[in-house]
Amino acid sequence: MDPLIDLIRLLRPRAALFGGGLDASGAWAVSFRKRDDLLFCWIERGECRLTRPHCAPLQICQGDFVLIRTVTPFTLTSDVSIEPIDSETAVATTGNVRLTLGAGGDRPVTLHAGKFAFDTANEDLLSGLLPPLVHLAACDTSLGRVRALLTMNEMEAREPGPASAFIIVRLVELILVEILRTKRSQADEATTGLLAGLNDPVTACALAAMHRDVAHDWTVGELAKLCGVSRSTFATRFRTIVGTAPIDYLLHWRMALAKDALRCGERSSGEIAYAIGFKSPSAFSTAFTRAVGCSPKRFAGNAATKSR
């Protein structure tokens, strides 16, 4: 199994092209609050700057695509010296999710925006999957594929046909995969997490093995031998690059699989326990309660209540 695809499937991403964005000209600025969402936008015409606290301004130009996790507030502007209006206040005032900003006809900007939504059972996995911001310049060869997939997704949502639901899910998975495959979204030397792990040949081998056979009783020594390095070298390298110890990662992944299975409600707690590598349902229940904060039974009941 591919760890990246495994994670994307657990997140069950859905792209919403809700008609948002802006048409602007002249001098303007609009701010967006911290919401812990995953937004995307692309510039059809013109250019503007994207600013975030403690980061250098980013110039985004015609044809560029930006994926931004709103872990901090951010601002889109024609000039960083302009005081921005709040986007949520502006939408509430006008009743229109697409904003018209500025005045005059100079420096026109047309920007389209949307949002990715994820399955809430494992939404926490997103924090280790993507950097806070991914900027794909118009000259990036992968951008054409991303734009084509977004267009196909929008057309399928507007004019659904046979198997539309299946097609839309696959398209959204592909959009995220294309974005994650780009060099701009790959972790740099200061970043830890799954993407960093998949870019290192040693940790990538271990991650693939754990995902391929999650029920196996893996040990650090066995994983190190599989990767062709010493136990101590492997343990240090994995923790440094992925950000956690190998067996802690395995437990975290098992809990993610368990939450997904419990949310679906198609298997009993005992069946799930054996499928992800626990010796007994009671051992699974104890580990799940410690990791998640409630028993598997209670988690499944809460998930069922939310889905009604």
Coordinates of C-alpha atoms in Angstrom, one line a residue:
M1 CA 0.0 0.0 0.0
D2 CA 1.1 3.6 -0.6
P3 CA 1.1 5.5 2.7
L4 CA 0.1 8.8 1.0
I5 CA -2.8 7.2 -0.8
D6 CA -3.8 5.5 2.4
L7 CA -4.0 8.8 4.3
I8 CA -5.9 10.6 1.5
R9 CA -8.5 7.8 1.5
L10 CA -9.0 8.0 5.2
L11 CA -9.4 11.8 5.0
R12 CA -12.1 11.4 2.3
P13 CA -11.5 14.8 0.8
R14 CA -14.3 16.7 -0.9
A15 CA -13.6 19.8 -3.0
A16 CA -16.2 22.5 -2.8
L17 CA -16.1 25.1 -5.7
F18 CA -18.6 27.3 -4.0
G19 CA -18.4 30.3 -6.4
G20 CA -16.2 32.2 -3.9
G21 CA -13.3 34.5 -4.8
L22 CA -13.1 38.1 -5.7
D23 CA -13.1 40.6 -8.5
A24 CA -10.9 43.6 -7.7
S25 CA -9.2 46.7 -9.1
G26 CA -7.2 49.6 -7.9
A27 CA -6.3 49.6 -4.2
W28 CA -7.8 46.9 -2.1
A29 CA -7.2 44.3 0.7
V30 CA -9.2 41.6 2.3
S31 CA -8.4 39.5 5.4
F32 CA -9.3 35.9 6.2
R33 CA -9.5 34.6 9.7
K34 CA -7.8 31.5 11.3
R35 CA -10.3 28.7 10.7
D36 CA -8.1 25.6 10.3
D37 CA -9.6 25.0 6.9
L38 CA -7.9 24.0 3.7
L39 CA -8.6 26.6 1.0
F40 CA -7.4 26.8 -2.6
C41 CA -7.5 29.7 -5.0
W42 CA -6.2 30.5 -8.5
I43 CA -5.7 33.7 -10.3
E44 CA -7.5 34.0 -13.7
R45 CA -6.4 37.6 -14.3
G46 CA -4.0 40.0 -12.7
E47 CA -1.9 39.6 -9.6
C48 CA -1.9 40.3 -5.9
R49 CA 0.0 39.6 -2.7
L50 CA -0.7 37.1 0.0
T51 CA 0.5 38.0 3.5
R52 CA 0.7 35.9 6.7
P53 CA 2.0 36.8 10.2
H54 CA 5.8 36.4 10.4
C55 CA 6.1 35.4 6.8
A56 CA 7.4 37.4 3.8
P57 CA 4.6 38.5 1.4
L58 CA 4.0 36.1 -1.5
Q59 CA 3.3 37.5 -5.0
I60 CA 0.7 35.4 -6.8
C61 CA 0.3 36.0 -10.5
Q62 CA -2.0 35.2 -13.3
G63 CA -2.4 31.4 -13.7
D64 CA -0.9 30.6 -10.2
F65 CA -2.6 28.2 -7.8
V66 CA -2.4 28.4 -4.0
L67 CA -3.4 25.8 -1.4
I68 CA -3.4 27.3 2.1
R69 CA -4.2 25.8 5.5
T70 CA -5.7 28.5 7.6
V71 CA -3.7 27.7 10.7
T72 CA -3.0 31.4 10.8
P73 CA -5.0 34.4 9.4
F74 CA -3.9 35.7 6.0
T75 CA -4.6 38.6 3.7
L76 CA -4.9 39.1 -0.1
T77 CA -4.1 42.6 -1.2
S78 CA -2.9 44.9 -3.9
D79 CA -0.7 46.8 -1.5
V80 CA 0.6 45.6 1.9
S81 CA 0.2 49.1 3.4
I82 CA -3.6 49.0 2.9
E83 CA -5.9 48.2 5.9
P84 CA -7.9 45.1 4.9
I85 CA -11.6 44.5 5.3
D86 CA -12.7 41.3 7.0
S87 CA -13.9 38.7 4.5
E88 CA -16.6 37.2 6.7
T89 CA -18.0 40.6 7.6
A90 CA -18.0 41.6 3.9
V91 CA -19.9 38.4 2.9
A92 CA -22.4 38.8 5.7
T93 CA -23.0 42.4 4.7
T94 CA -23.4 41.8 0.9
G95 CA -24.9 38.3 1.1
N96 CA -22.5 37.3 -1.7
V97 CA -19.6 34.8 -1.3
R98 CA -17.9 36.5 -4.3
L99 CA -16.5 39.8 -3.3
T100 CA -16.1 43.0 -5.4
L101 CA -13.3 45.1 -4.1
G102 CA -11.5 48.4 -4.9
A103 CA -12.5 51.0 -7.4
G104 CA -11.6 52.1 -10.9
G105 CA -10.5 50.0 -13.8
D106 CA -6.7 49.8 -13.2
R107 CA -4.9 46.6 -12.2
P108 CA -8.0 44.3 -12.4
V109 CA -7.8 41.0 -10.6
T110 CA -10.1 37.9 -10.9
L111 CA -9.5 35.2 -8.3
H112 CA -11.5 32.0 -7.9
A113 CA -11.6 30.1 -4.6
G114 CA -12.8 26.9 -3.0
K115 CA -12.4 24.7 0.0
F116 CA -11.4 21.1 0.8
A117 CA -13.6 19.3 3.4
F118 CA -12.4 16.2 5.2
D119 CA -13.8 13.3 7.2
T120 CA -13.8 14.6 10.8
A121 CA -12.9 11.2 12.3
N122 CA -9.3 11.6 11.1
E123 CA -9.0 15.3 10.2
D124 CA -6.0 15.5 12.6
L125 CA -4.0 13.6 10.0
L126 CA -4.0 16.6 7.8
S127 CA -1.5 18.4 10.0
G128 CA 1.3 16.0 9.1
L129 CA 0.3 15.8 5.5
L130 CA 0.6 19.4 4.1
P131 CA 2.7 22.5 4.8
P132 CA 0.8 25.6 5.7
L133 CA 1.0 26.9 2.1
V134 CA 1.7 25.4 -1.3
H135 CA 2.2 27.9 -4.2
L136 CA 2.2 26.4 -7.7
A137 CA 3.4 29.0 -10.2
A138 CA 1.7 29.1 -13.6
C139 CA 5.0 27.8 -15.2
D140 CA 4.9 24.7 -13.0
T141 CA 4.2 21.7 -15.3
S142 CA 2.0 20.0 -12.7
L143 CA -0.4 23.0 -12.5
G144 CA -2.1 22.1 -15.8
R145 CA -3.1 18.8 -14.4
V146 CA -4.4 20.3 -11.1
R147 CA -6.5 22.9 -13.0
A148 CA -7.9 20.2 -15.4
L149 CA -8.9 18.0 -12.5
L150 CA -10.6 20.9 -10.7
T151 CA -12.5 21.8 -13.8
M152 CA -13.6 18.2 -14.3
N153 CA -14.7 18.1 -10.6
E154 CA -16.8 21.3 -11.0
M155 CA -18.4 20.0 -14.2
E156 CA -19.3 16.7 -12.6
A157 CA -20.8 18.4 -9.6
R158 CA -22.9 20.8 -11.8
E159 CA -24.0 18.2 -14.3
P160 CA -24.1 14.8 -12.4
G161 CA -24.5 11.6 -14.4
P162 CA -24.1 7.9 -13.7
A163 CA -21.5 7.2 -11.0
S164 CA -20.9 10.9 -10.4
A165 CA -20.3 10.4 -6.7
F166 CA -17.6 7.8 -7.4
I167 CA -16.0 10.0 -10.0
I168 CA -15.9 13.1 -7.8
V169 CA -14.3 11.3 -4.9
R170 CA -11.6 9.9 -7.3
L171 CA -11.0 13.4 -8.8
V172 CA -10.5 15.0 -5.4
E173 CA -8.1 12.3 -4.4
L174 CA -6.1 12.9 -7.6
I175 CA -6.1 16.7 -7.1
L176 CA -4.5 16.3 -3.7
V177 CA -2.1 13.7 -5.0
E178 CA -1.0 16.0 -7.8
I179 CA -0.4 18.8 -5.3
L180 CA 1.5 16.6 -2.9
R181 CA 3.7 15.3 -5.7
T182 CA 5.0 18.8 -6.6
K183 CA 8.3 19.9 -5.3
R184 CA 6.8 22.9 -3.7
S185 CA 4.6 20.8 -1.4
Q186 CA 7.4 18.5 -0.4
A187 CA 8.9 19.0 3.1
D188 CA 12.0 20.9 3.4
E189 CA 14.9 20.0 5.7
A190 CA 13.3 21.8 8.7
T191 CA 10.0 20.0 8.3
T192 CA 9.0 16.6 9.8
G193 CA 6.0 14.4 8.9
L194 CA 4.8 11.9 6.4
L195 CA 6.0 13.8 3.3
A196 CA 9.4 14.1 4.8
G197 CA 9.4 10.4 5.6
L198 CA 8.3 9.5 2.1
N199 CA 11.1 11.5 0.6
D200 CA 13.8 9.6 2.5
P201 CA 14.7 6.2 1.2
V202 CA 15.1 4.6 4.6
T203 CA 12.0 5.9 6.4
A204 CA 10.0 5.4 3.2
C205 CA 10.8 1.7 3.2
A206 CA 9.6 1.4 6.8
L207 CA 6.5 3.4 6.2
A208 CA 5.5 1.3 3.2
A209 CA 6.1 -1.9 5.2
M210 CA 3.9 -0.8 8.1
H211 CA 1.1 0.4 5.8
R212 CA 1.3 -2.8 3.7
D213 CA 0.9 -5.1 6.8
V214 CA -0.5 -3.0 9.6
A215 CA -1.5 -6.1 11.6
H216 CA 2.1 -7.4 11.8
D217 CA 3.8 -7.2 15.1
W218 CA 6.6 -4.9 13.9
T219 CA 9.7 -4.2 16.0
V220 CA 12.2 -1.5 15.5
G221 CA 14.9 -4.2 14.9
E222 CA 12.8 -5.9 12.2
L223 CA 12.1 -2.6 10.4
A224 CA 15.8 -1.5 10.6
K225 CA 16.9 -4.8 9.0
L226 CA 14.3 -4.4 6.3
C227 CA 15.7 -0.9 5.6
G228 CA 19.3 -2.1 5.6
V229 CA 20.6 0.0 8.6
S230 CA 21.4 -0.6 12.2
R231 CA 18.6 -0.4 14.8
S232 CA 20.0 2.7 16.5
T233 CA 20.5 4.5 13.1
F234 CA 17.0 3.6 12.0
A235 CA 15.3 4.7 15.2
T236 CA 17.1 8.0 15.3
R237 CA 16.6 8.7 11.6
F238 CA 12.9 7.8 11.7
R239 CA 12.2 10.1 14.7
T240 CA 14.2 12.9 13.2
I241 CA 12.5 12.8 9.8
V242 CA 9.0 11.6 10.6
G243 CA 8.7 13.3 14.0
T244 CA 7.8 10.3 16.1
A245 CA 9.2 6.9 17.0
P246 CA 8.4 4.1 14.5
I247 CA 6.2 2.1 16.9
D248 CA 4.4 5.3 18.0
Y249 CA 3.7 6.0 14.3
L250 CA 2.4 2.5 13.8
L251 CA 0.0 2.9 16.8
H252 CA -1.2 6.2 15.6
W253 CA -1.9 4.7 12.1
R254 CA -3.7 1.8 13.7
M255 CA -5.9 4.2 15.7
A256 CA -6.7 6.1 12.5
L257 CA -7.8 2.9 10.8
A258 CA -9.8 2.0 13.8
K259 CA -11.6 5.3 13.9
D260 CA -12.5 5.1 10.3
A261 CA -13.8 1.5 10.7
L262 CA -15.8 2.4 13.7
R263 CA -17.3 5.4 12.0
C264 CA -18.4 3.2 9.1
G265 CA -20.0 0.8 11.5
E266 CA -19.6 -2.3 9.2
R267 CA -17.4 -4.3 11.6
S268 CA -17.5 -5.1 15.3
S269 CA -14.9 -3.8 17.7
G270 CA -13.4 -7.3 17.9
E271 CA -13.0 -7.7 14.2
I272 CA -11.3 -4.3 14.0
A273 CA -9.0 -5.2 16.8
Y274 CA -7.6 -8.3 15.1
A275 CA -7.5 -6.6 11.7
I276 CA -5.1 -3.9 12.9
G277 CA -2.8 -6.1 15.0
F278 CA -4.2 -6.4 18.5
K279 CA -4.2 -9.7 20.3
S280 CA -7.6 -9.2 21.9
P281 CA -10.6 -6.8 21.8
S282 CA -9.8 -5.8 25.4
A283 CA -6.2 -4.8 24.5
F284 CA -7.6 -2.8 21.6
S285 CA -10.2 -1.1 23.8
T286 CA -7.6 -0.1 26.3
A287 CA -5.2 1.3 23.7
F288 CA -8.0 3.1 21.8
T289 CA -9.3 4.7 25.0
R290 CA -5.8 5.9 25.9
A291 CA -5.2 7.4 22.5
V292 CA -8.6 8.8 21.6
G293 CA -10.0 9.6 25.0
C294 CA -13.1 7.4 24.8
S295 CA -13.9 3.7 24.3
P296 CA -14.4 2.3 20.8
K297 CA -18.1 1.7 21.6
R298 CA -18.6 5.3 22.6
F299 CA -16.7 6.6 19.6
A300 CA -18.9 4.5 17.3
G301 CA -22.0 5.7 19.0
N302 CA -21.0 9.4 18.7
A303 CA -20.1 8.9 15.0
A304 CA -23.5 7.2 14.3
T305 CA -25.3 10.1 16.1
K306 CA -23.5 12.7 14.0
S307 CA -24.3 11.0 10.7
R308 CA -28.0 11.1 11.3

